PDB file of C-alpha atoms and ligand atoms in Angstrom:
ATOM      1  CA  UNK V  44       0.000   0.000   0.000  1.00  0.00           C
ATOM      2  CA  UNK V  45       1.577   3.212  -1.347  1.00  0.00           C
ATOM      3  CA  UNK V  46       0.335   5.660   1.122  1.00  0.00           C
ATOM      4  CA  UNK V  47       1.440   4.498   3.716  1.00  0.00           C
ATOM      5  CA  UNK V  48       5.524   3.953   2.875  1.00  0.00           C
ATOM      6  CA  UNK V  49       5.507   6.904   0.818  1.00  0.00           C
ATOM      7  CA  UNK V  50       4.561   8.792   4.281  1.00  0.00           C
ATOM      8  CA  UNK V  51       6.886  11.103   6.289  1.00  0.00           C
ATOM      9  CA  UNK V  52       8.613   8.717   7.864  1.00  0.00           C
ATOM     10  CA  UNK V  53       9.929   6.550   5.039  1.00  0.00           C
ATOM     11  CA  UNK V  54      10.275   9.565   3.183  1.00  0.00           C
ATOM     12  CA  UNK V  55      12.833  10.500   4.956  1.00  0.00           C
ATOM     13  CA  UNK V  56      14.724   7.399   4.966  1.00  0.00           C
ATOM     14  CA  UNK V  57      18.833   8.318   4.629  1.00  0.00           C
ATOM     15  CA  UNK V  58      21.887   6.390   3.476  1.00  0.00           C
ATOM     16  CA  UNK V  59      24.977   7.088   3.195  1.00  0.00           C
ATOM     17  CA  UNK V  60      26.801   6.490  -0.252  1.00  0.00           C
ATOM     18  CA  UNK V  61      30.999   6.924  -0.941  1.00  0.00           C
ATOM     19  CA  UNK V  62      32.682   7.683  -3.982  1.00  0.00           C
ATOM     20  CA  UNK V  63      35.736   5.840  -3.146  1.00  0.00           C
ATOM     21  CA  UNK V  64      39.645   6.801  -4.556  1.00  0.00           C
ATOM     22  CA  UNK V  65      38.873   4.933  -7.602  1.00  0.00           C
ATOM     23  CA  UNK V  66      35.693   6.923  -8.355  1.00  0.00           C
ATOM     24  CA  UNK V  67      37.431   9.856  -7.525  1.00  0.00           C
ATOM     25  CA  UNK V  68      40.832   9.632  -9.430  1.00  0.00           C
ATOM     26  CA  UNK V  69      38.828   8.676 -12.949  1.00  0.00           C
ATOM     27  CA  UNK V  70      36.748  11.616 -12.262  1.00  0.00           C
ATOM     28  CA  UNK V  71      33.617  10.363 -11.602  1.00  0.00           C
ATOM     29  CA  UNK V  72      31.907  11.815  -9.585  1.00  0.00           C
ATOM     30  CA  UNK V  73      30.007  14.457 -10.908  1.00  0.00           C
ATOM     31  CA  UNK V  74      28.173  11.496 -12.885  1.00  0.00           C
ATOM     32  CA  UNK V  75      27.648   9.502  -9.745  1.00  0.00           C
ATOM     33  CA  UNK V  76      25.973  12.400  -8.114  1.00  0.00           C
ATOM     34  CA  UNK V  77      23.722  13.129 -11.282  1.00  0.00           C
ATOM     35  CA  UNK V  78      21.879   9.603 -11.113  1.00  0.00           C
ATOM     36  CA  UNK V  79      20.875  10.044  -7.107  1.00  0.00           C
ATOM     37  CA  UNK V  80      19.328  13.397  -8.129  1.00  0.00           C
ATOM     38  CA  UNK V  81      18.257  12.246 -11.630  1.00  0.00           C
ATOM     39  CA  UNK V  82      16.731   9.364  -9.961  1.00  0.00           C
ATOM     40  CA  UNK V  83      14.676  11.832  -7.199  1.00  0.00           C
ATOM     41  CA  UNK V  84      16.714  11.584  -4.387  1.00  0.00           C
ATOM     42  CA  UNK V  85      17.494  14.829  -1.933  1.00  0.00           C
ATOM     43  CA  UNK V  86      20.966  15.255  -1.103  1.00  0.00           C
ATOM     44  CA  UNK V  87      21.522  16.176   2.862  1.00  0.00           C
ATOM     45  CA  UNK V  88      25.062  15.777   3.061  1.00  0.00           C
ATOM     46  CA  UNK V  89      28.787  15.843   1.285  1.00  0.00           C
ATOM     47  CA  UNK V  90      32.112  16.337   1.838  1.00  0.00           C
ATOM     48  CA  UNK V  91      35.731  15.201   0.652  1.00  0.00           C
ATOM     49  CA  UNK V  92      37.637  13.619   3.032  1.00  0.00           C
ATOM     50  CA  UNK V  93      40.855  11.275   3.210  1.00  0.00           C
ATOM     51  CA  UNK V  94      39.573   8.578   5.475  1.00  0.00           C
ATOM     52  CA  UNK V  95      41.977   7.540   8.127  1.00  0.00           C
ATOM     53  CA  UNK V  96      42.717   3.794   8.530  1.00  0.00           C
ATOM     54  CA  UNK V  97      41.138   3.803  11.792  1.00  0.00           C
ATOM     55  CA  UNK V  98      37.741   5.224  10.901  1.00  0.00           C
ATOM     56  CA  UNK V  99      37.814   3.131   7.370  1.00  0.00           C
ATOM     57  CA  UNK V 100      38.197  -0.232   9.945  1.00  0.00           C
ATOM     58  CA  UNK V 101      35.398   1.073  12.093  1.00  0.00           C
ATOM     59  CA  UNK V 102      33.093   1.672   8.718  1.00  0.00           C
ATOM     60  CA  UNK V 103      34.293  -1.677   7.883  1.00  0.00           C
ATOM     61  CA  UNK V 104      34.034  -3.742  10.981  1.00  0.00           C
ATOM     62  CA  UNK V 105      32.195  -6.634   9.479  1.00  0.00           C
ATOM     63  CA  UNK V 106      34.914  -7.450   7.131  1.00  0.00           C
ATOM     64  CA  UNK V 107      38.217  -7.330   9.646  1.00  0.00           C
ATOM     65  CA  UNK V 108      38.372 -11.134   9.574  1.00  0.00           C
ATOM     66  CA  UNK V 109      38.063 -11.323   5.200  1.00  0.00           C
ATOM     67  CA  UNK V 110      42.007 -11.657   3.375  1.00  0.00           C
ATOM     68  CA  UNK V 111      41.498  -8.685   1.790  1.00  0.00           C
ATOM     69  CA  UNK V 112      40.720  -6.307   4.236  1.00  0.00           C
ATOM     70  CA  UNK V 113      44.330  -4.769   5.084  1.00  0.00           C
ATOM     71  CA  UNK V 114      44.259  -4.199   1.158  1.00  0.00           C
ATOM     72  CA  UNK V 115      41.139  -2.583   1.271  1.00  0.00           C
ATOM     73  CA  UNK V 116      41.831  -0.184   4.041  1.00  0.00           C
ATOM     74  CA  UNK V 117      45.126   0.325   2.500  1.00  0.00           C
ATOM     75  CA  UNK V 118      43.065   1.296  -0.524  1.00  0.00           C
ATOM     76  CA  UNK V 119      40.341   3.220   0.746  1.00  0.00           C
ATOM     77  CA  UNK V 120      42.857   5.321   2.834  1.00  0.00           C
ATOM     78  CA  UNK V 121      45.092   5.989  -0.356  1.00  0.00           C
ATOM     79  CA  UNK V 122      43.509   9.251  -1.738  1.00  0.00           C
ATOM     80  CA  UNK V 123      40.255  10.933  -1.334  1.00  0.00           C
ATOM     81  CA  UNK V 124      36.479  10.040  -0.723  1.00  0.00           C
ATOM     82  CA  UNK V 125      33.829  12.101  -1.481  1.00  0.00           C
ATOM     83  CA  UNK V 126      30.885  10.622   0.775  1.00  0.00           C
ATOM     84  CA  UNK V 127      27.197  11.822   0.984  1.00  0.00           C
ATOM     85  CA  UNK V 128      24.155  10.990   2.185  1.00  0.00           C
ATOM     86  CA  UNK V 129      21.161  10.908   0.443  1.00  0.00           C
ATOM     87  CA  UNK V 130      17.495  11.033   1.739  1.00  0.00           C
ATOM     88  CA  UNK V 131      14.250   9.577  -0.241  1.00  0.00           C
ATOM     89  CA  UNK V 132      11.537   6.752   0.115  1.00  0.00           C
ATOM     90  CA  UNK V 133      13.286   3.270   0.706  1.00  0.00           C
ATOM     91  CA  UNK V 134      16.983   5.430  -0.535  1.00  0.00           C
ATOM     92  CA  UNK V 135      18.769   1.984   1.304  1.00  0.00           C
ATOM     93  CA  UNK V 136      17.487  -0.578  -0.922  1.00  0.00           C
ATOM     94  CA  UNK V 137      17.323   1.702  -4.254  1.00  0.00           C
ATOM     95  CA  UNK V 138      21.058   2.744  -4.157  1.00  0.00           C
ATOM     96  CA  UNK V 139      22.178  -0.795  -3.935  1.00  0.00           C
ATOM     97  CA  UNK V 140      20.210  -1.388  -7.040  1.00  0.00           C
ATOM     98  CA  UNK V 141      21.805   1.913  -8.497  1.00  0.00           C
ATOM     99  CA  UNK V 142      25.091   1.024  -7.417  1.00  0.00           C
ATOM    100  CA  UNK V 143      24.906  -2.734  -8.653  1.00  0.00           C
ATOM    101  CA  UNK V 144      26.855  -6.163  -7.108  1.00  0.00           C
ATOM    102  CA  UNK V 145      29.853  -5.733  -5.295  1.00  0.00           C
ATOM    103  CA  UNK V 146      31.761  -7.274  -8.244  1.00  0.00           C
ATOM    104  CA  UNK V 147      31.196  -5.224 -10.986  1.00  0.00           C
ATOM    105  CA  UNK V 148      31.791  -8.550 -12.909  1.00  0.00           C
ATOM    106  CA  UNK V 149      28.736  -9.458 -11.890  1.00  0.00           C
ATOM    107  CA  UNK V 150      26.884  -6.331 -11.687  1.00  0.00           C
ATOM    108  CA  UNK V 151      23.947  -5.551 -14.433  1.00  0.00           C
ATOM    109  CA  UNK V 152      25.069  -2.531 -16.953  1.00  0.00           C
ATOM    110  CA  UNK V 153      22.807   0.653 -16.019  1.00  0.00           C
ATOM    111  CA  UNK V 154      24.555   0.694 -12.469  1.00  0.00           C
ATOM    112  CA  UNK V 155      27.410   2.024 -11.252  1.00  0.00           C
ATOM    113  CA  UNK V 156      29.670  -0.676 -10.893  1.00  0.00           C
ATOM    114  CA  UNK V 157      28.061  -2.541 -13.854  1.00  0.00           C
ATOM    115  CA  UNK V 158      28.843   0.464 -16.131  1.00  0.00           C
ATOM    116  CA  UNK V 159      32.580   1.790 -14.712  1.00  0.00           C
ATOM    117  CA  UNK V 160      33.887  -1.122 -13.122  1.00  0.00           C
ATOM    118  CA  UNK V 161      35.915  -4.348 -13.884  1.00  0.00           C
ATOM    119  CA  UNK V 162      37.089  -5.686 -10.696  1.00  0.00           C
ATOM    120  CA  UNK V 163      35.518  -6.086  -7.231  1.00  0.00           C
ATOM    121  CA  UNK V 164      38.811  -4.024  -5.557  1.00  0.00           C
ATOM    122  CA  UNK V 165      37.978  -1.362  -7.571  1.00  0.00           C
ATOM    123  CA  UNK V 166      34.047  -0.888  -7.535  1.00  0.00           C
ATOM    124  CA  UNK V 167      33.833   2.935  -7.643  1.00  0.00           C
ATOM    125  CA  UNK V 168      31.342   3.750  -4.572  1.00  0.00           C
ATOM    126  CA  UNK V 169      29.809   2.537  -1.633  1.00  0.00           C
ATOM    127  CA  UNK V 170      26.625   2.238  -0.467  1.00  0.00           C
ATOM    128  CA  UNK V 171      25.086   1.104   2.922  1.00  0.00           C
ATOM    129  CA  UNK V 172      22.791  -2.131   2.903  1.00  0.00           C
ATOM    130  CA  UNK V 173      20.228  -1.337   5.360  1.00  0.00           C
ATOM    131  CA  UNK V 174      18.673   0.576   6.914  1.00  0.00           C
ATOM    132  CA  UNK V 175      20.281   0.196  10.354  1.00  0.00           C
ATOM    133  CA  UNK V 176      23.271  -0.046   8.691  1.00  0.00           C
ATOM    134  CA  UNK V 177      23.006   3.718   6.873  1.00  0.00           C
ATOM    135  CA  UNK V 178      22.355   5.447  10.245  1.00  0.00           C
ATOM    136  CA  UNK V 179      25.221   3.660  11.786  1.00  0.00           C
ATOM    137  CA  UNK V 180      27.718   4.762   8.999  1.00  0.00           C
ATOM    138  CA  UNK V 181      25.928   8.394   8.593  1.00  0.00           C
ATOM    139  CA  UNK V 182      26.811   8.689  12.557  1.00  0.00           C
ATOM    140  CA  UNK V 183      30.322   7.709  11.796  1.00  0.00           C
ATOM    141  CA  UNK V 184      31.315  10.131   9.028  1.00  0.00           C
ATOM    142  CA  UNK V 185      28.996  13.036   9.233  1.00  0.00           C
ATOM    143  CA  UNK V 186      28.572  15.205  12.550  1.00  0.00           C
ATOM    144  CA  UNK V 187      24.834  16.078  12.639  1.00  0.00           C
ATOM    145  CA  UNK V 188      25.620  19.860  12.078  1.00  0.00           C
ATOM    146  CA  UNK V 189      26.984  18.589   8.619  1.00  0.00           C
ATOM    147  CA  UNK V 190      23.584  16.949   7.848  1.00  0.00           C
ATOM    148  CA  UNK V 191      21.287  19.593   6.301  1.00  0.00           C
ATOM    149  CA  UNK V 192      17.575  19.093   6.469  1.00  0.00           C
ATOM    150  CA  UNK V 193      15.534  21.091   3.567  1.00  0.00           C
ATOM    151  CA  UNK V 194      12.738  20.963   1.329  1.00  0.00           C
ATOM    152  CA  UNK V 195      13.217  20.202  -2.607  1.00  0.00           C
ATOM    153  CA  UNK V 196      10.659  22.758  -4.622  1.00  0.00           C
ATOM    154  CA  UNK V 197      10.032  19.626  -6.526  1.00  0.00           C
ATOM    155  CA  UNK V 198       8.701  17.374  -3.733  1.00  0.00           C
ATOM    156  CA  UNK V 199       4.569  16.827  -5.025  1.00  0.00           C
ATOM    157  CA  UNK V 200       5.992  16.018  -8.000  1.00  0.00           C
ATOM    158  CA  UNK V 201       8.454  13.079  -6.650  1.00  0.00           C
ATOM    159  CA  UNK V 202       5.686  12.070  -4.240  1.00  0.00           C
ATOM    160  CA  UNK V 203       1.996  12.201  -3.575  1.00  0.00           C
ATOM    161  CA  UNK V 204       2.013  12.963  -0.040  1.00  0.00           C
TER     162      UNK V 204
HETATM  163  N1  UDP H 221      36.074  -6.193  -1.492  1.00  0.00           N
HETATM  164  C1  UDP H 221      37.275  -6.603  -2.047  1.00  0.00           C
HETATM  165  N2  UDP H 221      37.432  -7.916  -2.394  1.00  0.00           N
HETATM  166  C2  UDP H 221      36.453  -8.845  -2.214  1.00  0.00           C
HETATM  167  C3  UDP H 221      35.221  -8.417  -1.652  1.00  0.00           C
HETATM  168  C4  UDP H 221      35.079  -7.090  -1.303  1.00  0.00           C
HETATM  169  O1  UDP H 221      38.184  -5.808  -2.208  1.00  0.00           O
HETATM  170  O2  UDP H 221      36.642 -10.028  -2.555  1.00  0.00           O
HETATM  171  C5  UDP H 221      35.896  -4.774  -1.129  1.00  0.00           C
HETATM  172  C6  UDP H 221      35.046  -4.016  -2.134  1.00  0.00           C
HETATM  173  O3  UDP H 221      35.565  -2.702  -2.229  1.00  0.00           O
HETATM  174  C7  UDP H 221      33.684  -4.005  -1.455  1.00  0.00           C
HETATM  175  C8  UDP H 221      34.098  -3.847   0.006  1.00  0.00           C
HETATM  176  O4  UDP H 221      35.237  -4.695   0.130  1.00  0.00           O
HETATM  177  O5  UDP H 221      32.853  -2.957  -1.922  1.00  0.00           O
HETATM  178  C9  UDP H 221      33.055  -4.222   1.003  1.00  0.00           C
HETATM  179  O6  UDP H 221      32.589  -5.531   0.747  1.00  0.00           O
HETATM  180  P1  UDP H 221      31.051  -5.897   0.941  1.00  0.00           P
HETATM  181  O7  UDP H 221      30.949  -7.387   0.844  1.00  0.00           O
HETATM  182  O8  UDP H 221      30.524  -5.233   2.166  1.00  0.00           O
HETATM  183  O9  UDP H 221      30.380  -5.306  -0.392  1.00  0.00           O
HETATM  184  P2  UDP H 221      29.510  -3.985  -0.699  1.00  0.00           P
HETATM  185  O10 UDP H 221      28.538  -3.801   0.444  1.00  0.00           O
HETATM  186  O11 UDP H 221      30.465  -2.837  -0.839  1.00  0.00           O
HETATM  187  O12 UDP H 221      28.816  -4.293  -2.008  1.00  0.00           O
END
């Protein structure tokens, strides 16, 4: 039923999406940022920011135990992020479409990774996968003074409520 999860509250659902060094260095970005807006989404936060090892192993706690991780934090920690967060009715589940699988071997062409990547190293952006997960990451990068809450001119025209 539409009404109800196109309401306030899911409305303002908010993840948090990373342009990481790869994304950065080829120049990417500006396209990255034109299919969360193309696609509806408000943006409520960005900066640019070279991620320390220490907060890039917090961000990636679940993963501490995987081979690759000192190679990803050695990665992710080599040159600058550029790391938003986005706001919009179910924006979790939607970006991870957007973005595409974590391979981008395996990812469908029309996302990110399935249109600008090759190898699962080098997958061009982040994007948190759920819920729970975004405000836990937002609370890590952003401070809430960074976090800008507005309304889009364009909102009745995105949504019926
Ligand atoms: N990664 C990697 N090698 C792998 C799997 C993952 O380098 O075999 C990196 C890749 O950058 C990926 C990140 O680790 O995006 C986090 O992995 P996760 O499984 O959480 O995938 P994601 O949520 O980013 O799709």
């Amino acid at each position: 039923h539409y009404s109800t999860s196109s309401g306030i509250a899911g409305v303002r659902e908010r993840t948090l999406i990373a342009v990481k060094p790869d994304g950065v260095q080829r120049r990417l970005v500006g396209q990255i940022v034109h299919r969360f807006e193309q696609r509806g989404f408000k943006l409520v936060g960005l900066k640019m920011l070279k991620a320390s090892e220490d907060l890039l192993s917090q961000h990636y706690h679940e993963l501490k135990k995987k081979d690759f991780f000192p190679y990803l934090l050695c990665y992710m920690s080599s040159s600058p992020l550029v790391i938003m967060v986005w706001e919009g009715h179910n924006v979790v589940q939607t970006s991870r479409m957007m973005v595409g699988s974590t391979n981008p071997a395996e990812a469908n062409p029309g996302t990110v990774r399935g249109d600008f990547g090759i190898h699962v190293s080098r997958n061009v952006v982040h994007a948190s996968d759920s819920v729970e997960g975004a405000q836990r990451e937002i609370q890590l990068w952003f401070n809430h003074t960074e976090l800008i809450d507005w309304d889009c001119c364009d909102h009745s025209s995105t949504y019926e409520l």
